[in-house]
Amino acid sequence: MLQIAIVDDEEQAADSLRQMLERYDAEHRCAFTIHYYKNAIVFLTNYQPVFDLVFFDIQMPHMDGLEAARQLREKDSETMLVFVTNMANLAVKGYQVQAFEFLVKPLDYSLLSIKLGRMLEALTTRRRDKLIISSEGSQICLPSCEIYYVEVQNHRLIYHTASGDYPVYGSLAAAEKQLEGRGFSLCNNCYLVNLQHVQRVYKHTVTVMGTELPISHPRRKPFLNALNEYIGG
């Protein structure tokens, strides 16, 4: 299921885009859920990073699409942005907010179909490398490469990441399954380590981004094997 937002003050243009997306969905069975917002302020109020794809009209009253995209990037660095505009010369400014694509009004379905194919291929690749966790009432989108290690503490998990620590309700076994195949290994029953961030192994400790973690005796051999395989791979 892909969550898509259309943010456009022109209802007719937004409806045209929605119909094209629904046609593409019917032809390719992508399972789109499409949400419409009449202006950027409504869209950004109480925003949660749940959208895979956001279509922003550039020219809107109150807050234009470029400013809205800048504010969105402060809340969500991952969602894919697509600008829709009838002034192609404004599209180049979208690179400042990591826009993935630009569409020029009036929209053409054949061209949109080609570009959607590229977007969905890129989204599929991104999805393999990130996960969404629920932490203290918020949905956090984490690229797996930014996770240093996962710790179980007082029946809760803590994701230690490049952007901070996130407490989550869950089990380490569930986290291990969710991160399977992404280069993570248990060093004991309390820590699931991202092998990408291992700096040193000394006797029965492993240093992960400056933090020293214990390696249990039963886990030492499988952990070192996993590390050697990861480095060799």
PDB file of C-alpha atoms in Angstrom:
ATOM      1  CA  MET A   1       0.000   0.000   0.000  1.00  0.00           C
ATOM      2  CA  LEU A   2       1.480   3.333  -1.106  1.00  0.00           C
ATOM      3  CA  GLN A   3       0.363   6.521   0.650  1.00  0.00           C
ATOM      4  CA  ILE A   4       0.191   9.490  -1.734  1.00  0.00           C
ATOM      5  CA  ALA A   5      -0.604  13.142  -0.947  1.00  0.00           C
ATOM      6  CA  ILE A   6      -1.686  15.759  -3.484  1.00  0.00           C
ATOM      7  CA  VAL A   7      -1.280  19.342  -2.260  1.00  0.00           C
ATOM      8  CA  ASP A   8      -2.841  21.779  -4.749  1.00  0.00           C
ATOM      9  CA  ASP A   9      -5.223  24.701  -4.353  1.00  0.00           C
ATOM     10  CA  GLU A  10      -6.659  24.070  -7.848  1.00  0.00           C
ATOM     11  CA  GLU A  11      -9.235  21.352  -7.256  1.00  0.00           C
ATOM     12  CA  GLN A  12      -9.688  20.648 -10.958  1.00  0.00           C
ATOM     13  CA  ALA A  13      -5.953  20.091 -11.477  1.00  0.00           C
ATOM     14  CA  ALA A  14      -5.755  17.966  -8.333  1.00  0.00           C
ATOM     15  CA  ASP A  15      -8.705  15.863  -9.490  1.00  0.00           C
ATOM     16  CA  SER A  16      -7.077  15.357 -12.887  1.00  0.00           C
ATOM     17  CA  LEU A  17      -3.889  14.110 -11.217  1.00  0.00           C
ATOM     18  CA  ARG A  18      -5.900  11.870  -8.883  1.00  0.00           C
ATOM     19  CA  GLN A  19      -7.731  10.295 -11.850  1.00  0.00           C
ATOM     20  CA  MET A  20      -4.437   9.623 -13.639  1.00  0.00           C
ATOM     21  CA  LEU A  21      -2.980   8.036 -10.507  1.00  0.00           C
ATOM     22  CA  GLU A  22      -6.073   5.861 -10.130  1.00  0.00           C
ATOM     23  CA  ARG A  23      -5.797   4.825 -13.784  1.00  0.00           C
ATOM     24  CA  TYR A  24      -2.153   3.886 -13.301  1.00  0.00           C
ATOM     25  CA  ASP A  25      -3.078   2.012 -10.127  1.00  0.00           C
ATOM     26  CA  ALA A  26      -5.773   0.049 -11.972  1.00  0.00           C
ATOM     27  CA  GLU A  27      -3.402  -0.808 -14.820  1.00  0.00           C
ATOM     28  CA  HIS A  28      -0.426  -1.793 -12.639  1.00  0.00           C
ATOM     29  CA  ARG A  29      -2.104  -2.879  -9.372  1.00  0.00           C
ATOM     30  CA  CYS A  30       0.044  -0.682  -7.139  1.00  0.00           C
ATOM     31  CA  ALA A  31      -2.482  -0.252  -4.285  1.00  0.00           C
ATOM     32  CA  PHE A  32      -2.448   3.559  -3.992  1.00  0.00           C
ATOM     33  CA  THR A  33      -4.192   5.417  -1.171  1.00  0.00           C
ATOM     34  CA  ILE A  34      -4.563   9.041  -2.284  1.00  0.00           C
ATOM     35  CA  HIS A  35      -5.107  11.985   0.097  1.00  0.00           C
ATOM     36  CA  TYR A  36      -5.964  15.514  -1.083  1.00  0.00           C
ATOM     37  CA  TYR A  37      -5.036  18.773   0.693  1.00  0.00           C
ATOM     38  CA  LYS A  38      -6.276  22.149  -0.567  1.00  0.00           C
ATOM     39  CA  ASN A  39      -3.296  24.082   0.787  1.00  0.00           C
ATOM     40  CA  ALA A  40       0.127  23.487   2.287  1.00  0.00           C
ATOM     41  CA  ILE A  41      -0.735  24.842   5.737  1.00  0.00           C
ATOM     42  CA  VAL A  42      -3.441  22.211   6.234  1.00  0.00           C
ATOM     43  CA  PHE A  43      -1.071  19.543   4.942  1.00  0.00           C
ATOM     44  CA  LEU A  44       1.769  20.494   7.297  1.00  0.00           C
ATOM     45  CA  THR A  45      -0.343  20.955  10.431  1.00  0.00           C
ATOM     46  CA  ASN A  46       0.290  17.971  12.717  1.00  0.00           C
ATOM     47  CA  TYR A  47       2.216  16.291   9.902  1.00  0.00           C
ATOM     48  CA  GLN A  48       3.331  12.681  10.426  1.00  0.00           C
ATOM     49  CA  PRO A  49       5.887  11.060   8.055  1.00  0.00           C
ATOM     50  CA  VAL A  50       3.539   8.445   6.614  1.00  0.00           C
ATOM     51  CA  PHE A  51       3.543   9.413   2.923  1.00  0.00           C
ATOM     52  CA  ASP A  52       5.613   7.632   0.309  1.00  0.00           C
ATOM     53  CA  LEU A  53       4.989  10.247  -2.361  1.00  0.00           C
ATOM     54  CA  VAL A  54       3.906  13.910  -2.158  1.00  0.00           C
ATOM     55  CA  PHE A  55       2.802  15.970  -5.162  1.00  0.00           C
ATOM     56  CA  PHE A  56       3.212  19.704  -4.470  1.00  0.00           C
ATOM     57  CA  ASP A  57       1.799  22.438  -6.661  1.00  0.00           C
ATOM     58  CA  ILE A  58       4.460  25.169  -6.677  1.00  0.00           C
ATOM     59  CA  GLN A  59       2.133  28.181  -6.970  1.00  0.00           C
ATOM     60  CA  MET A  60      -0.328  28.226  -4.060  1.00  0.00           C
ATOM     61  CA  PRO A  61      -1.687  31.048  -1.877  1.00  0.00           C
ATOM     62  CA  HIS A  62      -0.629  31.506   1.767  1.00  0.00           C
ATOM     63  CA  MET A  63       2.392  29.197   1.335  1.00  0.00           C
ATOM     64  CA  ASP A  64       3.874  28.178  -1.992  1.00  0.00           C
ATOM     65  CA  GLY A  65       5.054  24.662  -2.729  1.00  0.00           C
ATOM     66  CA  LEU A  66       8.751  25.463  -2.406  1.00  0.00           C
ATOM     67  CA  GLU A  67       8.403  26.922   1.097  1.00  0.00           C
ATOM     68  CA  ALA A  68       6.081  24.074   2.047  1.00  0.00           C
ATOM     69  CA  ALA A  69       8.671  21.576   0.812  1.00  0.00           C
ATOM     70  CA  ARG A  70      11.399  23.285   2.879  1.00  0.00           C
ATOM     71  CA  GLN A  71       9.241  22.990   6.000  1.00  0.00           C
ATOM     72  CA  LEU A  72       8.335  19.404   5.130  1.00  0.00           C
ATOM     73  CA  ARG A  73      12.024  18.479   4.881  1.00  0.00           C
ATOM     74  CA  GLU A  74      12.507  19.659   8.475  1.00  0.00           C
ATOM     75  CA  LYS A  75       9.939  17.043   9.525  1.00  0.00           C
ATOM     76  CA  ASP A  76      10.559  14.323   6.938  1.00  0.00           C
ATOM     77  CA  SER A  77      13.780  13.815   5.003  1.00  0.00           C
ATOM     78  CA  GLU A  78      12.618  10.611   3.316  1.00  0.00           C
ATOM     79  CA  THR A  79       9.306  11.119   1.534  1.00  0.00           C
ATOM     80  CA  MET A  80       9.597  11.477  -2.243  1.00  0.00           C
ATOM     81  CA  LEU A  81       8.683  14.978  -3.485  1.00  0.00           C
ATOM     82  CA  VAL A  82       7.261  15.729  -6.923  1.00  0.00           C
ATOM     83  CA  PHE A  83       6.550  19.306  -8.000  1.00  0.00           C
ATOM     84  CA  VAL A  84       3.637  20.076 -10.296  1.00  0.00           C
ATOM     85  CA  THR A  85       3.745  23.464 -12.008  1.00  0.00           C
ATOM     86  CA  ASN A  86       2.680  25.373 -15.094  1.00  0.00           C
ATOM     87  CA  MET A  87       5.931  27.352 -14.977  1.00  0.00           C
ATOM     88  CA  ALA A  88       8.771  25.023 -15.901  1.00  0.00           C
ATOM     89  CA  ASN A  89      11.417  27.648 -15.032  1.00  0.00           C
ATOM     90  CA  LEU A  90      10.504  27.314 -11.334  1.00  0.00           C
ATOM     91  CA  ALA A  91      11.133  23.575 -11.281  1.00  0.00           C
ATOM     92  CA  VAL A  92      14.923  23.897 -10.946  1.00  0.00           C
ATOM     93  CA  LYS A  93      14.455  25.384  -7.457  1.00  0.00           C
ATOM     94  CA  GLY A  94      13.126  22.032  -6.335  1.00  0.00           C
ATOM     95  CA  TYR A  95      16.642  20.646  -6.192  1.00  0.00           C
ATOM     96  CA  GLN A  96      17.128  22.688  -3.006  1.00  0.00           C
ATOM     97  CA  VAL A  97      14.650  20.391  -1.239  1.00  0.00           C
ATOM     98  CA  GLN A  98      15.673  17.120  -2.929  1.00  0.00           C
ATOM     99  CA  ALA A  99      12.677  16.928  -5.260  1.00  0.00           C
ATOM    100  CA  PHE A 100      12.708  13.679  -7.200  1.00  0.00           C
ATOM    101  CA  GLU A 101      10.670  14.737 -10.221  1.00  0.00           C
ATOM    102  CA  PHE A 102       8.825  17.622 -11.907  1.00  0.00           C
ATOM    103  CA  LEU A 103       5.553  17.569 -13.800  1.00  0.00           C
ATOM    104  CA  VAL A 104       4.370  20.418 -16.020  1.00  0.00           C
ATOM    105  CA  LYS A 105       0.670  21.290 -16.289  1.00  0.00           C
ATOM    106  CA  PRO A 106      -1.442  20.335 -18.136  1.00  0.00           C
ATOM    107  CA  LEU A 107      -0.464  16.775 -17.260  1.00  0.00           C
ATOM    108  CA  ASP A 108      -0.036  14.131 -19.924  1.00  0.00           C
ATOM    109  CA  TYR A 109      -0.854  10.583 -18.848  1.00  0.00           C
ATOM    110  CA  SER A 110       1.754   8.893 -21.048  1.00  0.00           C
ATOM    111  CA  LEU A 111       4.565  11.028 -19.636  1.00  0.00           C
ATOM    112  CA  LEU A 112       3.218  10.702 -16.087  1.00  0.00           C
ATOM    113  CA  SER A 113       3.119   6.932 -16.508  1.00  0.00           C
ATOM    114  CA  ILE A 114       6.788   6.809 -17.496  1.00  0.00           C
ATOM    115  CA  LYS A 115       7.825   9.035 -14.597  1.00  0.00           C
ATOM    116  CA  LEU A 116       5.666   7.108 -12.125  1.00  0.00           C
ATOM    117  CA  GLY A 117       7.451   3.937 -13.130  1.00  0.00           C
ATOM    118  CA  ARG A 118      10.769   5.560 -12.189  1.00  0.00           C
ATOM    119  CA  MET A 119       9.360   6.854  -8.907  1.00  0.00           C
ATOM    120  CA  LEU A 120       7.988   3.474  -7.869  1.00  0.00           C
ATOM    121  CA  GLU A 121      11.231   1.712  -8.744  1.00  0.00           C
ATOM    122  CA  ALA A 122      13.139   4.181  -6.557  1.00  0.00           C
ATOM    123  CA  LEU A 123      10.582   3.801  -3.746  1.00  0.00           C
ATOM    124  CA  THR A 124      10.937   0.028  -3.847  1.00  0.00           C
ATOM    125  CA  THR A 125      14.708   0.371  -3.432  1.00  0.00           C
ATOM    126  CA  ARG A 126      14.278   2.851  -0.573  1.00  0.00           C
ATOM    127  CA  ARG A 127      11.759   0.652   1.227  1.00  0.00           C
ATOM    128  CA  ARG A 128      14.242  -2.195   1.395  1.00  0.00           C
ATOM    129  CA  ASP A 129      16.613   0.059   3.316  1.00  0.00           C
ATOM    130  CA  LYS A 130      14.337   1.707   5.867  1.00  0.00           C
ATOM    131  CA  LEU A 131      11.781   0.884   8.513  1.00  0.00           C
ATOM    132  CA  ILE A 132       9.062   2.789  10.342  1.00  0.00           C
ATOM    133  CA  ILE A 133       8.910   2.622  14.132  1.00  0.00           C
ATOM    134  CA  SER A 134       6.383   4.057  16.599  1.00  0.00           C
ATOM    135  CA  SER A 135       8.145   6.059  19.298  1.00  0.00           C
ATOM    136  CA  GLU A 136       6.368   8.150  21.948  1.00  0.00           C
ATOM    137  CA  GLY A 137       3.329   8.819  19.769  1.00  0.00           C
ATOM    138  CA  SER A 138       5.237   9.576  16.564  1.00  0.00           C
ATOM    139  CA  GLN A 139       5.928   7.536  13.461  1.00  0.00           C
ATOM    140  CA  ILE A 140       9.681   7.646  12.787  1.00  0.00           C
ATOM    141  CA  CYS A 141      11.101   6.653   9.424  1.00  0.00           C
ATOM    142  CA  LEU A 142      14.611   5.250   9.909  1.00  0.00           C
ATOM    143  CA  PRO A 143      17.043   4.291   7.159  1.00  0.00           C
ATOM    144  CA  SER A 144      18.562   1.065   8.480  1.00  0.00           C
ATOM    145  CA  CYS A 145      22.066   2.362   7.732  1.00  0.00           C
ATOM    146  CA  GLU A 146      21.543   5.114  10.351  1.00  0.00           C
ATOM    147  CA  ILE A 147      20.794   2.640  13.146  1.00  0.00           C
ATOM    148  CA  TYR A 148      23.893   1.969  15.275  1.00  0.00           C
ATOM    149  CA  TYR A 149      22.409  -0.715  17.500  1.00  0.00           C
ATOM    150  CA  VAL A 150      19.140  -1.746  19.124  1.00  0.00           C
ATOM    151  CA  GLU A 151      19.079  -2.240  22.898  1.00  0.00           C
ATOM    152  CA  VAL A 152      16.502  -3.977  25.058  1.00  0.00           C
ATOM    153  CA  GLN A 153      16.000  -2.177  28.369  1.00  0.00           C
ATOM    154  CA  ASN A 154      13.231  -2.675  30.945  1.00  0.00           C
ATOM    155  CA  HIS A 155      11.058  -4.595  28.478  1.00  0.00           C
ATOM    156  CA  ARG A 156      11.411  -1.842  25.867  1.00  0.00           C
ATOM    157  CA  LEU A 157      13.668  -1.359  22.879  1.00  0.00           C
ATOM    158  CA  ILE A 158      15.868   1.667  22.280  1.00  0.00           C
ATOM    159  CA  TYR A 159      16.985   2.365  18.730  1.00  0.00           C
ATOM    160  CA  HIS A 160      20.328   4.180  18.955  1.00  0.00           C
ATOM    161  CA  THR A 161      20.696   6.081  15.680  1.00  0.00           C
ATOM    162  CA  ALA A 162      22.545   8.907  13.961  1.00  0.00           C
ATOM    163  CA  SER A 163      19.603  11.219  14.669  1.00  0.00           C
ATOM    164  CA  GLY A 164      19.094  10.239  18.322  1.00  0.00           C
ATOM    165  CA  ASP A 165      17.678   7.516  20.545  1.00  0.00           C
ATOM    166  CA  TYR A 166      14.126   6.247  20.046  1.00  0.00           C
ATOM    167  CA  PRO A 167      12.322   4.128  22.679  1.00  0.00           C
ATOM    168  CA  VAL A 168       9.905   1.590  21.222  1.00  0.00           C
ATOM    169  CA  TYR A 169       7.650  -1.099  22.648  1.00  0.00           C
ATOM    170  CA  GLY A 170       8.594  -4.471  21.234  1.00  0.00           C
ATOM    171  CA  SER A 171      10.924  -7.430  21.475  1.00  0.00           C
ATOM    172  CA  LEU A 172      14.499  -7.785  20.323  1.00  0.00           C
ATOM    173  CA  ALA A 173      13.471 -10.927  18.425  1.00  0.00           C
ATOM    174  CA  ALA A 174      10.940  -8.876  16.437  1.00  0.00           C
ATOM    175  CA  ALA A 175      13.553  -6.196  15.700  1.00  0.00           C
ATOM    176  CA  GLU A 176      16.017  -8.863  14.593  1.00  0.00           C
ATOM    177  CA  LYS A 177      13.433 -10.301  12.200  1.00  0.00           C
ATOM    178  CA  GLN A 178      12.543  -6.847  10.853  1.00  0.00           C
ATOM    179  CA  LEU A 179      16.219  -6.060  10.186  1.00  0.00           C
ATOM    180  CA  GLU A 180      17.087  -9.494   8.806  1.00  0.00           C
ATOM    181  CA  GLY A 181      19.358  -9.340   5.773  1.00  0.00           C
ATOM    182  CA  ARG A 182      20.487  -5.763   6.472  1.00  0.00           C
ATOM    183  CA  GLY A 183      23.772  -6.508   8.246  1.00  0.00           C
ATOM    184  CA  PHE A 184      22.683  -6.743  11.894  1.00  0.00           C
ATOM    185  CA  SER A 185      23.846  -9.339  14.438  1.00  0.00           C
ATOM    186  CA  LEU A 186      23.295 -10.006  18.150  1.00  0.00           C
ATOM    187  CA  CYS A 187      26.368  -9.570  20.332  1.00  0.00           C
ATOM    188  CA  ASN A 188      24.356 -10.757  23.355  1.00  0.00           C
ATOM    189  CA  ASN A 189      20.718 -11.040  24.403  1.00  0.00           C
ATOM    190  CA  CYS A 190      20.456  -7.281  24.942  1.00  0.00           C
ATOM    191  CA  TYR A 191      22.063  -5.732  21.854  1.00  0.00           C
ATOM    192  CA  LEU A 192      21.451  -6.047  18.121  1.00  0.00           C
ATOM    193  CA  VAL A 193      24.405  -4.407  16.370  1.00  0.00           C
ATOM    194  CA  ASN A 194      24.633  -2.834  12.925  1.00  0.00           C
ATOM    195  CA  LEU A 195      27.860  -4.386  11.627  1.00  0.00           C
ATOM    196  CA  GLN A 196      28.404  -1.392   9.374  1.00  0.00           C
ATOM    197  CA  HIS A 197      29.189   0.732  12.447  1.00  0.00           C
ATOM    198  CA  VAL A 198      31.492  -1.668  14.289  1.00  0.00           C
ATOM    199  CA  GLN A 199      34.787   0.091  15.041  1.00  0.00           C
ATOM    200  CA  ARG A 200      36.582  -2.484  17.163  1.00  0.00           C
ATOM    201  CA  VAL A 201      36.251  -5.941  18.674  1.00  0.00           C
ATOM    202  CA  TYR A 202      38.473  -6.636  21.672  1.00  0.00           C
ATOM    203  CA  LYS A 203      38.131  -9.814  23.682  1.00  0.00           C
ATOM    204  CA  HIS A 204      34.502  -9.794  24.845  1.00  0.00           C
ATOM    205  CA  THR A 205      33.544  -6.255  23.819  1.00  0.00           C
ATOM    206  CA  VAL A 206      32.562  -4.545  20.588  1.00  0.00           C
ATOM    207  CA  THR A 207      32.816  -0.785  20.037  1.00  0.00           C
ATOM    208  CA  VAL A 208      29.966   0.689  18.009  1.00  0.00           C
ATOM    209  CA  MET A 209      30.269   4.399  17.185  1.00  0.00           C
ATOM    210  CA  GLY A 210      32.203   5.063  20.395  1.00  0.00           C
ATOM    211  CA  THR A 211      30.021   2.901  22.654  1.00  0.00           C
ATOM    212  CA  GLU A 212      31.489  -0.285  24.105  1.00  0.00           C
ATOM    213  CA  LEU A 213      29.050  -3.211  24.260  1.00  0.00           C
ATOM    214  CA  PRO A 214      29.620  -6.624  25.852  1.00  0.00           C
ATOM    215  CA  ILE A 215      29.785  -9.768  23.729  1.00  0.00           C
ATOM    216  CA  SER A 216      28.449 -12.806  25.538  1.00  0.00           C
ATOM    217  CA  HIS A 217      30.414 -16.052  25.402  1.00  0.00           C
ATOM    218  CA  PRO A 218      27.687 -17.982  23.483  1.00  0.00           C
ATOM    219  CA  ARG A 219      27.315 -15.149  20.941  1.00  0.00           C
ATOM    220  CA  ARG A 220      31.008 -14.405  20.362  1.00  0.00           C
ATOM    221  CA  LYS A 221      31.642 -16.956  17.615  1.00  0.00           C
ATOM    222  CA  PRO A 222      28.426 -16.332  15.605  1.00  0.00           C
ATOM    223  CA  PHE A 223      28.891 -12.567  16.022  1.00  0.00           C
ATOM    224  CA  LEU A 224      32.480 -12.679  14.724  1.00  0.00           C
ATOM    225  CA  ASN A 225      31.419 -14.970  11.885  1.00  0.00           C
ATOM    226  CA  ALA A 226      28.674 -12.513  10.921  1.00  0.00           C
ATOM    227  CA  LEU A 227      31.140  -9.596  11.101  1.00  0.00           C
ATOM    228  CA  ASN A 228      33.747 -11.417   8.974  1.00  0.00           C
ATOM    229  CA  GLU A 229      31.094 -12.361   6.429  1.00  0.00           C
ATOM    230  CA  TYR A 230      29.787  -8.775   6.323  1.00  0.00           C
ATOM    231  CA  ILE A 231      33.264  -7.329   5.803  1.00  0.00           C
ATOM    232  CA  GLY A 232      34.133  -9.985   3.268  1.00  0.00           C
ATOM    233  CA  GLY A 233      30.867  -9.386   1.428  1.00  0.00           C
TER     234      GLY A 233
END
